[in-house]
Short mmCIF file of C-alpha atoms in Angstrom, two decimals:
data_model
loop_
_atom_site.label_atom_id
_atom_site.label_comp_id
_atom_site.label_asym_id
_atom_site.label_seq_id
_atom_site.Cartn_x
_atom_site.Cartn_y
_atom_site.Cartn_z
CA MET A 1418 -155.54 -111.36 5.04
CA ASP A 1419 -159.25 -111.04 4.22
CA PHE A 1420 -160.47 -110.28 0.73
CA ASN A 1421 -161.07 -106.58 1.40
CA ASP A 1422 -157.41 -106.23 2.41
CA ILE A 1423 -156.37 -107.92 -0.82
CA LYS A 1424 -158.67 -105.68 -2.85
CA ASN A 1425 -157.49 -102.47 -1.19
CA THR A 1426 -153.82 -103.38 -1.47
CA TRP A 1427 -154.31 -104.28 -5.13
CA LYS A 1428 -156.11 -101.00 -5.85
CA ASN A 1429 -153.52 -98.93 -3.98
CA SER A 1430 -150.71 -100.53 -5.95
CA PHE A 1431 -151.78 -98.54 -9.01
CA GLU A 1432 -151.94 -95.18 -7.28
CA GLU A 1433 -148.26 -94.43 -7.84
CA GLU A 1434 -148.39 -95.40 -11.51
CA LYS A 1435 -147.20 -92.51 -13.67
CA LEU A 1436 -150.07 -91.68 -15.99
CA LEU A 1437 -149.51 -90.49 -19.53
CA ASN A 1438 -150.67 -87.13 -20.78
CA LYS A 1439 -152.46 -86.62 -24.09
CA ASN A 1440 -149.27 -85.91 -26.02
CA GLU A 1441 -147.61 -89.07 -24.76
CA ILE A 1442 -150.65 -91.19 -25.66
CA GLU A 1443 -150.70 -89.61 -29.11
CA ALA A 1444 -146.94 -90.24 -29.54
CA ARG A 1445 -147.23 -93.90 -28.53
CA LEU A 1446 -150.10 -94.42 -30.95
CA LYS A 1447 -148.17 -92.85 -33.80
CA ILE A 1448 -144.96 -94.80 -33.11
CA LYS A 1449 -146.73 -98.14 -33.18
CA SER A 1450 -148.64 -97.45 -36.37
CA ARG A 1451 -145.66 -95.78 -38.11
CA SER A 1452 -143.30 -98.63 -37.30
CA GLY A 1453 -145.97 -101.08 -38.44
CA THR A 1454 -146.23 -99.31 -41.79
CA ALA A 1455 -142.44 -99.25 -42.29
CA LEU A 1456 -142.19 -102.94 -41.40
CA ARG A 1457 -144.97 -103.80 -43.83
CA LYS A 1458 -143.23 -101.91 -46.66
CA ILE A 1459 -139.89 -103.60 -46.00
CA LYS A 1460 -141.62 -106.98 -46.00
CA ARG A 1461 -143.38 -106.14 -49.28
CA ASN A 1462 -140.10 -105.09 -50.93
CA TYR A 1463 -138.25 -108.20 -49.78
CA LYS A 1464 -141.11 -110.28 -51.16
CA PHE A 1465 -140.96 -108.41 -54.46
CA GLU A 1466 -137.19 -109.00 -54.69
CA LEU A 1467 -137.67 -112.69 -53.93
CA ILE A 1468 -140.34 -113.15 -56.61
CA PHE A 1469 -138.39 -111.06 -59.14
CA SER A 1470 -135.11 -112.93 -58.61
CA SER A 1471 -136.87 -116.32 -58.73
CA ILE A 1472 -138.58 -115.53 -62.04
CA LEU A 1473 -135.36 -114.06 -63.46
CA SER A 1474 -133.38 -117.16 -62.41
CA VAL A 1475 -135.83 -119.57 -64.01
CA ILE A 1476 -136.00 -117.56 -67.26
CA PHE A 1477 -132.21 -117.23 -67.50
CA ILE A 1478 -131.51 -120.89 -66.76
CA ALA A 1479 -134.20 -121.95 -69.25
CA TRP A 1480 -132.65 -119.64 -71.85
CA LEU A 1481 -129.23 -121.20 -71.25
CA PHE A 1482 -130.68 -124.69 -71.53
CA PHE A 1483 -132.25 -124.02 -74.93
CA ASN A 1484 -129.55 -121.78 -76.43
CA VAL A 1485 -126.13 -122.92 -75.25
CA THR A 1486 -124.67 -125.49 -77.63
CA SER A 1487 -121.10 -125.75 -76.35
CA PRO A 1488 -119.80 -129.08 -74.95
CA ASN A 1489 -119.63 -127.39 -71.52
CA LYS A 1490 -123.38 -126.63 -71.61
CA TYR A 1491 -124.22 -128.37 -68.32
CA MET A 1492 -121.23 -126.82 -66.57
CA VAL A 1493 -122.46 -123.38 -67.62
CA ILE A 1494 -126.02 -124.20 -66.48
CA ILE A 1495 -124.82 -125.53 -63.11
CA SER A 1496 -122.67 -122.41 -62.58
CA ALA A 1497 -125.62 -120.15 -63.44
CA ALA A 1498 -127.93 -122.18 -61.20
CA LEU A 1499 -125.47 -121.84 -58.32
CA PHE A 1500 -125.16 -118.09 -58.83
CA PHE A 1501 -128.88 -117.43 -59.18
CA GLY A 1502 -129.67 -119.96 -56.48
CA SER A 1503 -127.48 -118.05 -53.99
CA LEU A 1504 -129.13 -114.81 -55.04
CA THR A 1505 -132.62 -116.24 -54.55
CA PHE A 1506 -131.59 -117.81 -51.25
CA LEU A 1507 -130.37 -114.43 -50.01
CA CYS A 1508 -133.71 -112.84 -50.95
CA TRP A 1509 -135.63 -115.68 -49.30
CA SER A 1510 -133.52 -115.43 -46.15
CA ASN A 1511 -134.10 -111.66 -45.92
CA TYR A 1512 -137.83 -112.05 -46.46
CA ASN A 1513 -138.04 -114.84 -43.93
CA LYS A 1514 -136.26 -112.80 -41.25
CA VAL A 1515 -138.62 -109.85 -41.60
CA LYS A 1516 -141.69 -112.01 -42.05
CA ASN A 1517 -141.01 -113.77 -38.76
CA THR A 1518 -140.21 -110.52 -37.02
CA ILE A 1519 -143.57 -109.08 -37.97
CA ILE A 1520 -145.48 -112.18 -36.92
CA THR A 1521 -143.82 -112.28 -33.54
CA SER A 1522 -143.70 -108.52 -33.05
CA ASP A 1523 -145.74 -108.61 -29.89
CA ARG A 1524 -142.87 -106.71 -28.30
CA LEU A 1525 -142.31 -103.41 -29.97
CA LYS A 1526 -138.79 -102.53 -28.86
CA PRO A 1527 -137.14 -105.93 -29.40
CA ALA A 1528 -138.98 -106.24 -32.75
CA LEU A 1529 -137.73 -102.81 -33.81
CA LEU A 1530 -134.16 -103.56 -32.72
CA LYS A 1531 -134.10 -106.90 -34.55
CA THR A 1532 -135.60 -105.53 -37.76
CA ILE A 1533 -133.24 -102.54 -37.75
CA LYS A 1534 -130.27 -104.89 -37.35
CA ASP A 1535 -131.40 -107.19 -40.19
CA VAL A 1536 -132.32 -104.45 -42.65
CA GLU A 1537 -129.22 -102.40 -41.81
CA TRP A 1538 -127.06 -105.41 -42.68
CA TYR A 1539 -128.77 -105.73 -46.07
CA VAL A 1540 -128.54 -102.00 -46.81
CA LYS A 1541 -124.80 -102.07 -46.04
CA PHE A 1542 -124.39 -105.23 -48.09
CA ASN A 1543 -126.08 -103.61 -51.09
CA LYS A 1544 -124.06 -100.44 -50.65
CA SER A 1545 -120.75 -102.31 -50.53
CA ASN A 1546 -121.75 -104.29 -53.63
CA PHE A 1547 -122.43 -101.09 -55.55
CA THR A 1548 -119.02 -99.73 -54.72
CA LYS A 1549 -117.56 -102.96 -56.10
CA PHE A 1550 -118.87 -101.95 -59.53
CA MET A 1551 -116.00 -99.48 -59.59
CA LEU A 1552 -113.51 -102.37 -59.66
CA ILE A 1553 -115.22 -104.22 -62.51
CA PRO A 1554 -113.51 -102.29 -65.37
CA PHE A 1555 -110.06 -102.98 -63.93
CA ALA A 1556 -110.89 -106.63 -63.31
CA LEU A 1557 -112.15 -106.94 -66.88
CA VAL A 1558 -109.01 -105.44 -68.43
CA PHE A 1559 -106.82 -107.64 -66.27
CA GLY A 1560 -108.91 -110.67 -67.32
CA LEU A 1561 -108.57 -109.81 -71.01
CA PHE A 1562 -104.84 -109.35 -70.66
CA LEU A 1563 -104.50 -112.67 -68.85
CA GLY A 1564 -106.59 -114.33 -71.59
CA PHE A 1565 -104.25 -113.05 -74.28
CA HIS A 1566 -101.26 -114.17 -72.28
CA VAL A 1567 -102.57 -117.73 -71.83
CA GLY A 1568 -103.68 -117.84 -75.50
CA LEU A 1569 -100.25 -116.88 -76.78
CA ASN A 1570 -98.63 -119.53 -74.60
CA THR A 1571 -95.58 -117.37 -73.85
CA GLU A 1572 -93.61 -117.42 -70.65
CA ASP A 1573 -92.73 -113.72 -70.65
CA ILE A 1574 -95.80 -111.69 -69.79
CA ARG A 1575 -94.31 -108.58 -71.49
CA ALA A 1576 -94.46 -110.44 -74.85
CA THR A 1577 -98.27 -110.28 -74.66
CA ILE A 1578 -98.43 -106.46 -74.70
CA PRO A 1579 -97.88 -105.97 -78.51
CA TYR A 1580 -100.79 -108.35 -79.27
CA VAL A 1581 -103.34 -106.50 -77.14
CA ASP A 1582 -105.76 -104.58 -79.36
CA THR A 1583 -105.86 -101.24 -77.57
CA LYS A 1584 -108.95 -100.01 -79.44
CA GLU A 1585 -110.99 -103.07 -78.47
CA VAL A 1586 -109.87 -102.80 -74.85
CA ILE A 1587 -110.86 -99.12 -74.76
CA LYS A 1588 -114.26 -99.94 -76.28
CA ILE A 1589 -115.00 -102.67 -73.71
CA LEU A 1590 -113.66 -100.53 -70.91
CA SER A 1591 -115.86 -97.58 -71.96
CA VAL A 1592 -118.99 -99.74 -72.01
CA VAL A 1593 -118.21 -101.14 -68.56
CA VAL A 1594 -117.34 -97.73 -67.06
CA ILE A 1595 -120.49 -96.08 -68.47
CA GLY A 1596 -122.57 -99.05 -67.35
CA SER A 1597 -121.11 -98.83 -63.84
CA LEU A 1598 -121.63 -95.08 -63.69
CA ILE A 1599 -125.31 -95.58 -64.52
CA MET A 1600 -125.72 -98.68 -62.32
CA ILE A 1601 -124.20 -97.22 -59.15
CA PRO A 1602 -126.60 -94.26 -58.65
CA LEU A 1603 -129.53 -96.30 -59.97
CA SER A 1604 -128.91 -99.14 -57.54
CA GLN A 1605 -128.30 -96.71 -54.70
CA TYR A 1606 -131.59 -95.00 -55.52
CA PHE A 1607 -133.47 -98.30 -55.35
CA ASN A 1608 -131.62 -99.32 -52.19
CA LYS A 1609 -132.69 -96.04 -50.59
CA LYS A 1610 -136.25 -96.20 -51.93
CA MET A 1611 -136.86 -99.83 -51.03
CA TYR A 1612 -135.04 -100.16 -47.72
CA LYS A 1613 -133.00 -97.21 -46.47
CA GLN A 1614 -135.91 -94.77 -46.04
CA HIS A 1615 -137.96 -97.36 -44.13
CA LEU A 1616 -134.92 -98.23 -42.06
CA ASP A 1617 -134.55 -94.54 -41.13
CA GLU A 1618 -138.24 -94.45 -40.19
CA LEU A 1619 -137.78 -97.47 -37.90
CA LYS A 1620 -134.71 -95.85 -36.31
CA GLN A 1621 -136.71 -92.68 -35.71
CA CYS A 1622 -139.54 -94.71 -34.10
CA LEU A 1623 -137.04 -96.47 -31.85
CA LYS A 1624 -135.50 -93.14 -30.87
CA GLU A 1625 -138.91 -91.66 -30.02
CA PHE A 1626 -139.89 -94.80 -28.12
CA GLU A 1627 -136.70 -94.63 -26.06
CA GLU A 1628 -137.29 -90.94 -25.36
CA ILE A 1629 -140.75 -91.76 -23.99
CA GLU A 1630 -139.29 -94.60 -21.92
CA GLU A 1631 -136.58 -92.30 -20.56
CA ALA A 1632 -139.10 -89.58 -19.72
CA ASN A 1633 -141.24 -92.17 -17.89
CA ASN A 1634 -138.24 -93.44 -15.95
CA ASN A 1635 -137.16 -89.91 -14.98
CA ASP A 1636 -140.64 -89.15 -13.64
CA MET B 960 -166.61 -87.21 -37.56
CA SER B 961 -163.15 -86.61 -39.08
CA THR B 962 -160.23 -88.87 -38.14
CA GLU B 963 -158.55 -85.94 -36.38
CA ASN B 964 -161.61 -85.30 -34.18
CA LEU B 965 -162.03 -88.99 -33.56
CA ARG B 966 -158.41 -89.27 -32.47
CA THR B 967 -158.76 -86.26 -30.15
CA GLU B 968 -161.86 -87.77 -28.55
CA PHE B 969 -160.12 -91.13 -28.25
CA VAL B 970 -156.98 -89.68 -26.66
CA SER B 971 -159.09 -87.75 -24.10
CA LEU B 972 -161.04 -90.87 -23.15
CA VAL B 973 -157.89 -92.98 -22.89
CA GLU B 974 -156.21 -90.33 -20.76
CA LYS B 975 -159.16 -90.49 -18.36
CA HIS B 976 -159.39 -94.29 -18.19
CA GLN B 977 -155.76 -95.34 -18.77
CA GLY B 978 -155.68 -96.95 -15.32
CA ILE B 979 -157.55 -99.86 -16.90
CA ILE B 980 -154.68 -100.51 -19.33
CA TYR B 981 -152.16 -100.37 -16.48
CA LYS B 982 -154.20 -102.82 -14.43
CA VAL B 983 -154.67 -105.29 -17.27
CA SER B 984 -150.99 -105.05 -18.29
CA ARG B 985 -149.90 -105.61 -14.69
CA MET B 986 -152.22 -108.60 -14.29
CA TYR B 987 -151.01 -110.37 -17.41
CA CYS B 988 -147.32 -109.44 -17.41
CA ASP B 989 -144.84 -109.74 -14.63
CA LYS B 990 -141.88 -108.11 -16.35
CA GLU B 991 -141.74 -104.36 -16.93
CA GLU B 992 -140.69 -104.75 -20.56
CA CYS B 993 -143.60 -107.09 -21.29
CA ARG B 994 -145.98 -104.69 -19.50
CA GLN B 995 -144.83 -101.78 -21.67
CA ASP B 996 -145.37 -103.82 -24.83
CA LEU B 997 -148.79 -105.01 -23.76
CA PHE B 998 -149.69 -101.42 -22.93
CA GLN B 999 -148.73 -100.44 -26.50
CA ASP B 1000 -150.66 -103.29 -28.04
CA ILE B 1001 -153.79 -102.57 -26.02
CA LEU B 1002 -153.57 -98.90 -26.94
CA LEU B 1003 -153.30 -99.66 -30.65
CA GLN B 1004 -156.05 -102.28 -30.48
CA LEU B 1005 -158.31 -99.77 -28.71
CA TRP B 1006 -157.65 -97.18 -31.40
CA GLN B 1007 -158.28 -99.67 -34.20
CA SER B 1008 -161.57 -100.76 -32.59
CA PHE B 1009 -162.67 -97.27 -31.56
CA GLN B 1010 -164.21 -96.48 -34.93
CA SER B 1011 -166.63 -99.37 -34.50
CA PHE B 1012 -167.42 -98.46 -30.87
CA LYS B 1013 -171.19 -97.92 -30.92
CA LYS B 1014 -171.34 -96.21 -27.49
CA GLN B 1015 -174.04 -98.63 -26.37
CA SER B 1016 -172.01 -99.43 -23.28
CA LYS B 1017 -169.82 -97.22 -21.10
CA PHE B 1018 -166.39 -96.42 -22.57
CA SER B 1019 -164.65 -97.97 -19.56
CA THR B 1020 -166.65 -101.22 -19.97
CA TRP B 1021 -165.80 -101.38 -23.66
CA MET B 1022 -162.17 -100.51 -22.87
CA TYR B 1023 -161.92 -103.34 -20.34
CA ARG B 1024 -163.35 -105.78 -22.87
CA VAL B 1025 -160.86 -104.82 -25.60
CA ALA B 1026 -157.93 -104.68 -23.16
CA LEU B 1027 -158.71 -108.09 -21.66
CA ASN B 1028 -159.20 -109.67 -25.08
CA THR B 1029 -155.87 -108.26 -26.27
CA ALA B 1030 -154.08 -109.43 -23.14
CA ILE B 1031 -155.61 -112.91 -23.32
CA SER B 1032 -154.71 -113.35 -26.98
CA GLN B 1033 -151.14 -112.22 -26.21
CA PHE B 1034 -151.11 -114.59 -23.24
CA ARG B 1035 -151.98 -117.48 -25.55
CA LYS B 1036 -149.03 -116.58 -27.77
CA LYS B 1037 -146.47 -116.61 -25.00
CA LYS B 1038 -147.49 -118.59 -22.00
CA ASN B 1039 -144.22 -118.01 -20.24
CA ASN B 1040 -145.00 -114.41 -19.27
CA THR B 1041 -145.39 -115.23 -15.65
CA GLU B 1042 -142.03 -116.98 -15.47
CA ASN B 1043 -139.15 -115.42 -13.56
CA LEU B 1044 -141.38 -113.93 -10.94
CA THR B 1045 -139.74 -112.22 -8.02
CA PRO B 1046 -138.52 -114.60 -5.32
CA ASP B 1047 -140.86 -115.70 -2.56
CA ILE B 1048 -141.07 -113.15 0.21
CA PRO B 1049 -142.65 -114.34 3.44
CA ILE B 1050 -144.86 -111.54 4.69
CA ASN B 1051 -146.26 -110.91 8.10
CA VAL B 1052 -148.64 -108.01 8.26
CA PRO B 1053 -147.66 -105.77 11.18
CA GLU B 1054 -149.91 -103.00 12.47
CA GLU B 1055 -147.78 -100.23 11.01
CA GLU B 1056 -146.18 -101.17 7.76
CA THR B 1057 -143.06 -99.56 6.39
CA TYR B 1058 -142.90 -98.56 2.72
CA LYS B 1059 -140.82 -101.64 1.96
CA GLU B 1060 -143.30 -103.91 3.70
CA LYS B 1061 -146.19 -102.35 1.79
CA GLU B 1062 -144.33 -102.89 -1.45
CA ASP B 1063 -143.62 -106.51 -0.55
CA ARG B 1064 -147.27 -107.07 0.27
CA ARG B 1065 -148.38 -105.59 -3.04
CA GLU B 1066 -145.85 -107.73 -4.86
CA LEU B 1067 -147.15 -110.81 -3.08
CA ILE B 1068 -150.73 -110.04 -4.12
CA HIS B 1069 -149.73 -109.46 -7.72
CA LYS B 1070 -147.77 -112.67 -7.66
CA ALA B 1071 -150.77 -114.57 -6.30
CA ILE B 1072 -153.04 -113.08 -8.97
CA GLY B 1073 -150.42 -114.02 -11.56
CA LYS B 1074 -150.94 -117.67 -10.59
CA LEU B 1075 -154.61 -117.58 -11.60
CA ASN B 1076 -155.55 -118.67 -15.10
CA LYS B 1077 -156.33 -116.06 -17.76
CA ALA B 1078 -160.12 -116.24 -17.37
CA GLU B 1079 -159.94 -116.05 -13.57
CA LYS B 1080 -157.66 -113.04 -13.84
CA ALA B 1081 -160.15 -111.25 -16.08
CA ILE B 1082 -163.04 -111.84 -13.66
CA ILE B 1083 -161.17 -110.93 -10.49
CA ILE B 1084 -159.66 -107.74 -11.94
CA LEU B 1085 -163.17 -106.51 -12.80
CA TYR B 1086 -164.54 -107.52 -9.41
CA MET B 1087 -161.72 -105.80 -7.54
CA ASP B 1088 -162.26 -102.73 -9.70
CA ASP B 1089 -165.85 -102.57 -8.34
CA TYR B 1090 -167.65 -103.71 -11.47
CA GLY B 1091 -171.10 -105.21 -10.89
CA TYR B 1092 -172.03 -108.77 -11.85
CA GLU B 1093 -173.96 -107.51 -14.88
CA GLU B 1094 -170.98 -105.61 -16.27
CA ILE B 1095 -168.60 -108.48 -15.54
CA ALA B 1096 -170.97 -110.81 -17.41
CA GLU B 1097 -171.13 -108.35 -20.33
CA ILE B 1098 -167.36 -107.93 -20.56
CA THR B 1099 -166.34 -111.56 -20.09
CA GLY B 1100 -169.27 -113.13 -21.91
CA ILE B 1101 -170.25 -115.51 -19.10
CA SER B 1102 -173.78 -115.69 -17.66
CA MET B 1103 -174.65 -113.42 -14.74
CA SER B 1104 -175.59 -116.34 -12.49
CA ASN B 1105 -172.22 -117.90 -13.17
CA VAL B 1106 -170.31 -114.72 -12.28
CA GLY B 1107 -171.15 -114.96 -8.56
CA VAL B 1108 -170.14 -118.62 -8.38
CA LYS B 1109 -166.88 -117.97 -10.21
CA ILE B 1110 -165.99 -114.96 -8.05
CA SER B 1111 -166.54 -116.96 -4.89
CA ARG B 1112 -164.29 -119.76 -6.18
CA ILE B 1113 -161.59 -117.38 -7.32
CA LYS B 1114 -161.60 -115.55 -3.97
CA THR B 1115 -161.07 -118.84 -2.14
CA LYS B 1116 -158.37 -119.90 -4.59
CA LEU B 1117 -156.58 -116.55 -4.33
CA GLN B 1118 -156.55 -116.68 -0.54
CA LYS B 1119 -155.20 -120.22 -0.68
CA ILE B 1120 -152.42 -119.18 -3.07
CA LEU B 1121 -151.58 -116.22 -0.84
CA LYS B 1122 -151.27 -118.46 2.19
CA GLU B 1123 -149.02 -120.81 0.28
CA LEU B 1124 -146.82 -117.96 -0.87
CA GLU B 1125 -146.76 -116.35 2.55
CA TYR B 1126 -145.62 -119.49 4.32
CA GLY B 1127 -143.49 -120.71 1.43
CA LEU B 1128 -145.56 -123.90 0.99
#
């Protein structure tokens, strides 16, 4: 095979390539830049959450260290450190996932699919945690009742009932219920604002990208 | 010029010269999925660089330069692009080729080109696309006198690779 044969065969191999029209070029351009923007915003929000939770953890643990005087001081601090540590770890893990996805996003579709999966998990996780707020009042009342029962040192649980201060229980319950009612929509609003809307944008980009791919395959 | 007008001009130019992106994507990626992604990346890189395009050279020359730079930088990131190539297909070239035989021959040539290094690929793609030595030198950044020498070496190397592939050496 001489070089002219090679050259002609190579050139001819592109003749059957399906060329894009202006609209398709425009669409591809928009998808890439739109998904890039959504990914950047998600990354920024994860980073914000990570910094915020880290600062909050340090402040709270420091406050405990200087203000708690009970003999169980270090137990309380360790418990708080474990709780806030898990929270910060979750934020770090989320940020790390997205950060790596962006760096290695030299493949649009796999990068979109992976980011959608990761962010969707976190959005669902947040959503399920908000719904758990509904159970807090009941858990609190049960906890109070159990506290009374243990404190009275009686075997019959029904003996505890006359000692329960109904007014106090109602007060605590009201605060918790009102707090939950405010927290649920507020948290859902932030969940939507920080992640859900960008997740929807990524899903839309993926859908449009697949439509272009399908149209190309059909032609 | 407004962004909207700039985009319209850009899209028209890309529509006219998009063959360049296909060629570069095909040269640097063996898999269809990888080719699609490289196509996207080149397109976005072209758009991002278009505002600084001074129009001192032809659009196609500038487009080749940006496309090759994008492909080469991607190539550095993932060197395993050319893995999992299609299996060796021994080809004899009969006088009248069937469609399948033509396809196999094309595949063989692409596979042979895929075995060149990234710089050799850039030079040979421009040469096969009928670019002159001066333009090849401008796009790749090598001296004009060196272009001829390199092309001659690459041609010999490519023919050697083809022979090896053809006879399964």
